[in-house]
Coordinates of C-alpha atoms in Angstrom, one line a residue:
M2 CA 0.0 0.0 0.0
T3 CA 3.0 2.3 0.2
A4 CA 2.8 3.3 -3.5
A5 CA -0.9 4.1 -3.1
R6 CA -0.4 6.2 -0.1
T7 CA 2.3 8.2 -1.8
W8 CA 0.4 8.9 -5.0
L9 CA -3.3 8.8 -4.1
R10 CA -5.5 10.8 -1.8
C11 CA -8.9 9.2 -0.9
P12 CA -11.2 11.5 1.0
R13 CA -13.9 8.9 1.6
P14 CA -12.5 5.3 1.6
L15 CA -15.2 2.6 0.9
R16 CA -15.1 -1.0 2.1
W17 CA -16.7 -2.4 -1.1
P18 CA -16.4 0.1 -3.9
A19 CA -18.1 -0.7 -7.2
L20 CA -15.9 1.8 -9.0
R21 CA -12.9 4.0 -8.4
L22 CA -12.8 7.4 -10.1
V23 CA -9.2 8.6 -10.3
C24 CA -8.6 12.3 -11.0
F25 CA -5.4 13.9 -12.3
P26 CA -4.7 17.6 -11.6
H27 CA -3.9 20.4 -14.1
A28 CA -0.5 22.1 -14.2
G29 CA 0.2 23.7 -10.8
G30 CA -2.7 21.8 -9.3
N31 CA -2.8 19.3 -6.5
A32 CA -5.0 16.5 -5.1
A33 CA -7.1 18.9 -3.0
F34 CA -8.6 20.4 -6.1
Y35 CA -10.8 17.3 -6.4
R36 CA -11.8 16.9 -2.8
P37 CA -15.3 18.6 -3.3
W38 CA -16.1 15.9 -6.0
A39 CA -16.7 13.3 -3.2
A40 CA -20.0 15.1 -2.3
H41 CA -21.3 14.4 -5.8
L42 CA -20.6 10.7 -6.0
P43 CA -23.0 7.8 -5.2
D44 CA -22.2 5.7 -2.2
D45 CA -20.6 2.9 -4.2
V46 CA -18.0 5.1 -6.1
E47 CA -14.7 5.8 -4.4
L48 CA -12.8 9.0 -5.3
H49 CA -9.0 9.0 -5.6
A50 CA -7.1 12.2 -6.5
V51 CA -3.5 12.0 -7.7
Q52 CA -0.8 13.9 -5.8
Y53 CA 2.1 14.7 -8.0
P54 CA 5.5 14.9 -6.3
G55 CA 7.0 18.3 -5.3
R56 CA 3.9 20.0 -3.8
M57 CA 1.7 20.1 -0.7
D58 CA 2.5 17.1 1.5
R59 CA 5.0 15.9 -1.1
T60 CA 7.0 19.2 -1.0
G61 CA 10.7 18.3 -0.8
E62 CA 10.4 15.4 -3.2
P63 CA 11.9 16.1 -6.7
F64 CA 9.5 17.0 -9.4
A65 CA 8.7 14.3 -12.0
A66 CA 11.5 13.9 -14.5
D67 CA 9.0 13.4 -17.4
L68 CA 5.4 12.6 -18.0
P69 CA 5.8 8.9 -18.7
S70 CA 7.6 8.3 -15.4
L71 CA 4.8 10.2 -13.6
A72 CA 2.2 8.0 -15.2
A73 CA 4.2 4.9 -14.3
G74 CA 4.2 5.9 -10.7
V75 CA 0.4 6.4 -10.7
A76 CA -0.2 3.1 -12.5
S77 CA 1.9 1.2 -10.0
A78 CA -0.1 2.8 -7.1
L79 CA -3.4 1.9 -8.7
R80 CA -2.3 -1.7 -9.1
A81 CA -1.4 -1.8 -5.4
L82 CA -5.0 -0.9 -4.3
P83 CA -7.0 -3.9 -2.8
G84 CA -9.7 -5.7 -4.7
D85 CA -10.6 -6.2 -8.3
V86 CA -12.4 -2.8 -8.7
P87 CA -12.8 -1.2 -12.2
V88 CA -11.3 2.3 -12.5
V89 CA -12.3 5.4 -14.5
L90 CA -9.4 7.9 -15.1
F91 CA -10.3 11.6 -15.4
G92 CA -7.7 14.2 -16.2
H93 CA -8.0 18.0 -16.8
S94 CA -5.4 19.8 -19.0
L95 CA -2.0 18.4 -18.1
G96 CA -3.9 15.8 -16.1
A97 CA -5.5 14.5 -19.3
S98 CA -2.1 13.7 -20.8
V99 CA -1.0 12.0 -17.5
A100 CA -4.3 10.1 -17.4
Y101 CA -3.9 8.9 -21.0
E102 CA -0.3 7.6 -20.3
T103 CA -1.6 5.9 -17.2
A104 CA -4.5 4.4 -19.2
R105 CA -2.0 2.9 -21.7
R106 CA -0.5 1.0 -18.7
L107 CA -3.8 -0.3 -17.3
D108 CA -5.5 -1.1 -20.6
G109 CA -5.0 -4.8 -20.5
P110 CA -5.8 -8.0 -18.7
G111 CA -6.1 -7.3 -14.9
G112 CA -5.7 -3.5 -15.4
G113 CA -9.4 -2.9 -14.6
L114 CA -9.6 0.2 -16.9
R115 CA -13.3 0.9 -17.5
A116 CA -12.9 4.3 -19.3
L117 CA -10.6 7.3 -19.9
V118 CA -12.1 10.8 -19.5
V119 CA -10.0 13.7 -20.9
S120 CA -10.8 17.3 -20.3
G121 CA -9.6 20.6 -21.7
R122 CA -6.8 19.1 -23.7
P123 CA -6.2 18.4 -27.4
A124 CA -5.5 14.8 -28.5
P125 CA -1.8 13.8 -28.2
D126 CA -1.1 14.2 -31.9
R127 CA -2.8 17.7 -31.9
L128 CA -0.9 19.3 -29.0
R129 CA 0.3 22.8 -29.7
D130 CA 4.1 23.5 -29.8
T131 CA 4.6 25.9 -26.9
R132 CA 7.6 26.8 -24.7
V133 CA 6.0 28.5 -21.7
H134 CA 8.2 26.6 -19.3
L135 CA 11.2 28.5 -20.7
A136 CA 9.6 31.9 -20.2
D137 CA 10.6 34.4 -17.4
D138 CA 8.7 34.3 -14.1
D139 CA 6.3 37.1 -14.9
T140 CA 5.2 35.5 -18.2
L141 CA 4.7 32.2 -16.6
W142 CA 2.7 33.6 -13.8
A143 CA 0.6 35.6 -16.3
E144 CA -0.3 32.4 -18.0
T145 CA -2.0 31.3 -14.8
G146 CA -4.2 34.4 -14.8
R147 CA -5.0 34.1 -18.5
L148 CA -6.6 30.7 -18.2
G149 CA -8.7 31.5 -15.1
G150 CA -9.2 29.2 -12.2
T151 CA -7.1 31.3 -9.9
G152 CA -8.5 34.3 -8.0
R153 CA -7.0 37.8 -8.4
E154 CA -6.1 37.9 -4.7
T155 CA -4.0 34.8 -5.1
L156 CA -2.4 36.0 -8.2
E157 CA -1.3 39.2 -6.5
H158 CA 0.1 37.5 -3.4
D159 CA 3.9 37.4 -3.6
G160 CA 4.2 34.6 -1.1
V161 CA 1.9 32.3 -3.1
K162 CA 3.7 33.2 -6.3
A163 CA 7.1 32.3 -4.9
V164 CA 5.8 28.9 -3.8
A165 CA 3.7 28.2 -6.9
L166 CA 6.1 29.2 -9.7
P167 CA 8.6 26.3 -9.4
V168 CA 5.6 23.8 -9.4
L169 CA 4.1 25.5 -12.4
R170 CA 7.3 25.6 -14.3
A171 CA 8.0 21.9 -13.6
D172 CA 4.5 20.9 -14.8
Y173 CA 4.7 23.0 -18.0
R174 CA 8.1 21.4 -18.7
I175 CA 6.8 17.8 -18.6
A176 CA 3.7 18.8 -20.6
E177 CA 5.6 20.7 -23.3
T178 CA 8.4 18.2 -23.7
W179 CA 6.2 15.1 -23.8
R180 CA 6.5 13.2 -27.0
P181 CA 3.7 10.6 -27.1
E182 CA 4.4 7.1 -28.4
P183 CA 2.8 6.2 -31.8
P184 CA -0.9 5.7 -31.1
V185 CA -2.0 2.2 -30.1
P186 CA -5.7 2.7 -29.5
L187 CA -7.1 1.8 -26.1
R188 CA -9.7 -0.9 -25.8
A189 CA -11.5 1.2 -23.2
P190 CA -13.9 3.9 -24.3
V191 CA -12.9 7.6 -24.2
L192 CA -15.0 10.6 -23.2
A193 CA -13.7 14.1 -24.0
C194 CA -15.1 17.1 -22.2
I195 CA -14.3 20.8 -23.0
G196 CA -15.4 24.3 -22.3
A197 CA -17.1 25.9 -25.4
D198 CA -14.9 29.0 -25.0
D199 CA -11.6 27.3 -24.0
P200 CA -8.7 28.9 -25.9
E201 CA -6.6 25.8 -25.2
V202 CA -8.6 23.3 -27.2
T203 CA -10.9 23.4 -30.2
V204 CA -13.7 20.9 -30.9
D205 CA -11.6 19.6 -33.8
E206 CA -8.6 19.0 -31.5
A207 CA -10.8 17.3 -28.9
N208 CA -12.5 15.1 -31.5
A209 CA -9.1 13.8 -32.5
W210 CA -9.1 11.8 -29.2
A211 CA -11.4 9.4 -31.1
A212 CA -8.4 7.9 -32.8
R213 CA -7.0 6.9 -29.4
T214 CA -9.7 4.2 -28.7
R215 CA -11.1 1.2 -30.4
G216 CA -14.1 1.6 -28.2
R217 CA -16.8 4.2 -28.0
F218 CA -15.8 7.9 -28.2
T219 CA -18.0 10.8 -27.0
L220 CA -17.4 14.5 -26.9
H221 CA -19.3 16.6 -24.4
T222 CA -19.2 20.4 -24.4
F223 CA -19.9 22.7 -21.4
G224 CA -20.3 26.4 -21.2
G225 CA -17.3 28.3 -20.1
G226 CA -13.5 28.5 -20.6
H227 CA -10.5 26.4 -19.7
F228 CA -11.7 26.0 -16.1
Y229 CA -15.4 25.3 -17.0
L230 CA -15.3 22.4 -14.5
L231 CA -15.4 24.8 -11.5
A232 CA -18.8 26.1 -12.5
H233 CA -20.1 22.7 -13.8
R234 CA -18.7 20.3 -11.2
H235 CA -22.0 18.5 -10.5
R236 CA -23.0 18.2 -14.2
L237 CA -19.5 17.1 -15.1
V238 CA -19.5 14.3 -12.5
E239 CA -23.0 13.3 -13.6
T240 CA -21.8 13.1 -17.2
I241 CA -18.8 11.0 -16.3
L242 CA -20.8 8.5 -14.3
R243 CA -23.6 8.3 -16.8
A244 CA -21.1 7.5 -19.6
T245 CA -18.9 5.1 -17.6
H246 CA -20.3 3.9 -14.3
R247 CA -22.4 1.0 -15.5
S248 CA -20.5 0.3 -18.7
P249 CA -18.9 -3.2 -18.8
V250 CA -15.2 -3.4 -18.3
P251 CA -13.6 -4.3 -21.6
T252 CA -12.6 -8.0 -22.0
W253 CA -9.5 -9.2 -23.7
S254 CA -8.6 -12.3 -25.6
A255 CA -6.1 -14.8 -24.3
A256 CA -3.4 -13.1 -26.5
G257 CA -4.0 -9.8 -24.7
P258 CA -4.3 -6.3 -26.3

């Protein structure tokens, strides 16, 4: 259980969960971002939020070297959880890329992957070529304000900025230097969710996730920008559960995927 306790935060552990919803934070984010989601889940769904190294209670640990190693750590932690419980992976922005890499590691016999849900992120082959992680501190911090999700009072607090900037730069670095492997479509279905006014992803870029699954693909659009999920938390959780909770876990032939 050591790996699970290192990587996962579970605000409401269940004795016999029917499903585990595993959530991956955006750049600069942490596991606490998803704690309010527990109030929107039915009694048989267990919430796990991923805590990346180098922040909150993992301050002092080195940041992830790259995105695949980050996903490998999470996949190992999920395999260490007790019981044969199906999992749905949800990731927003950077978290969508980490969730996808994690899904690739669980999408096989015994992995228990029921579905992948990606939010606010173009498909891997449609990612934009940006170098924000190489920018000066003021430019990097302005990026946080541009995308919303952070209050003005927080943005103007020098102490918060000093603590948050190294985390933000490290997260942008692994996101912008990630070079995805050639696509091997998942057997699990994929649900993509975006804000209608999100400058970070277009409908066309989100629809390109369809090529990453041999299963069902669905795109759902909400009102709002990049952080649409703050205003639509309840509807988003409902959409995820409606699309994935009672879906059967994919089965595999003896030869595997």
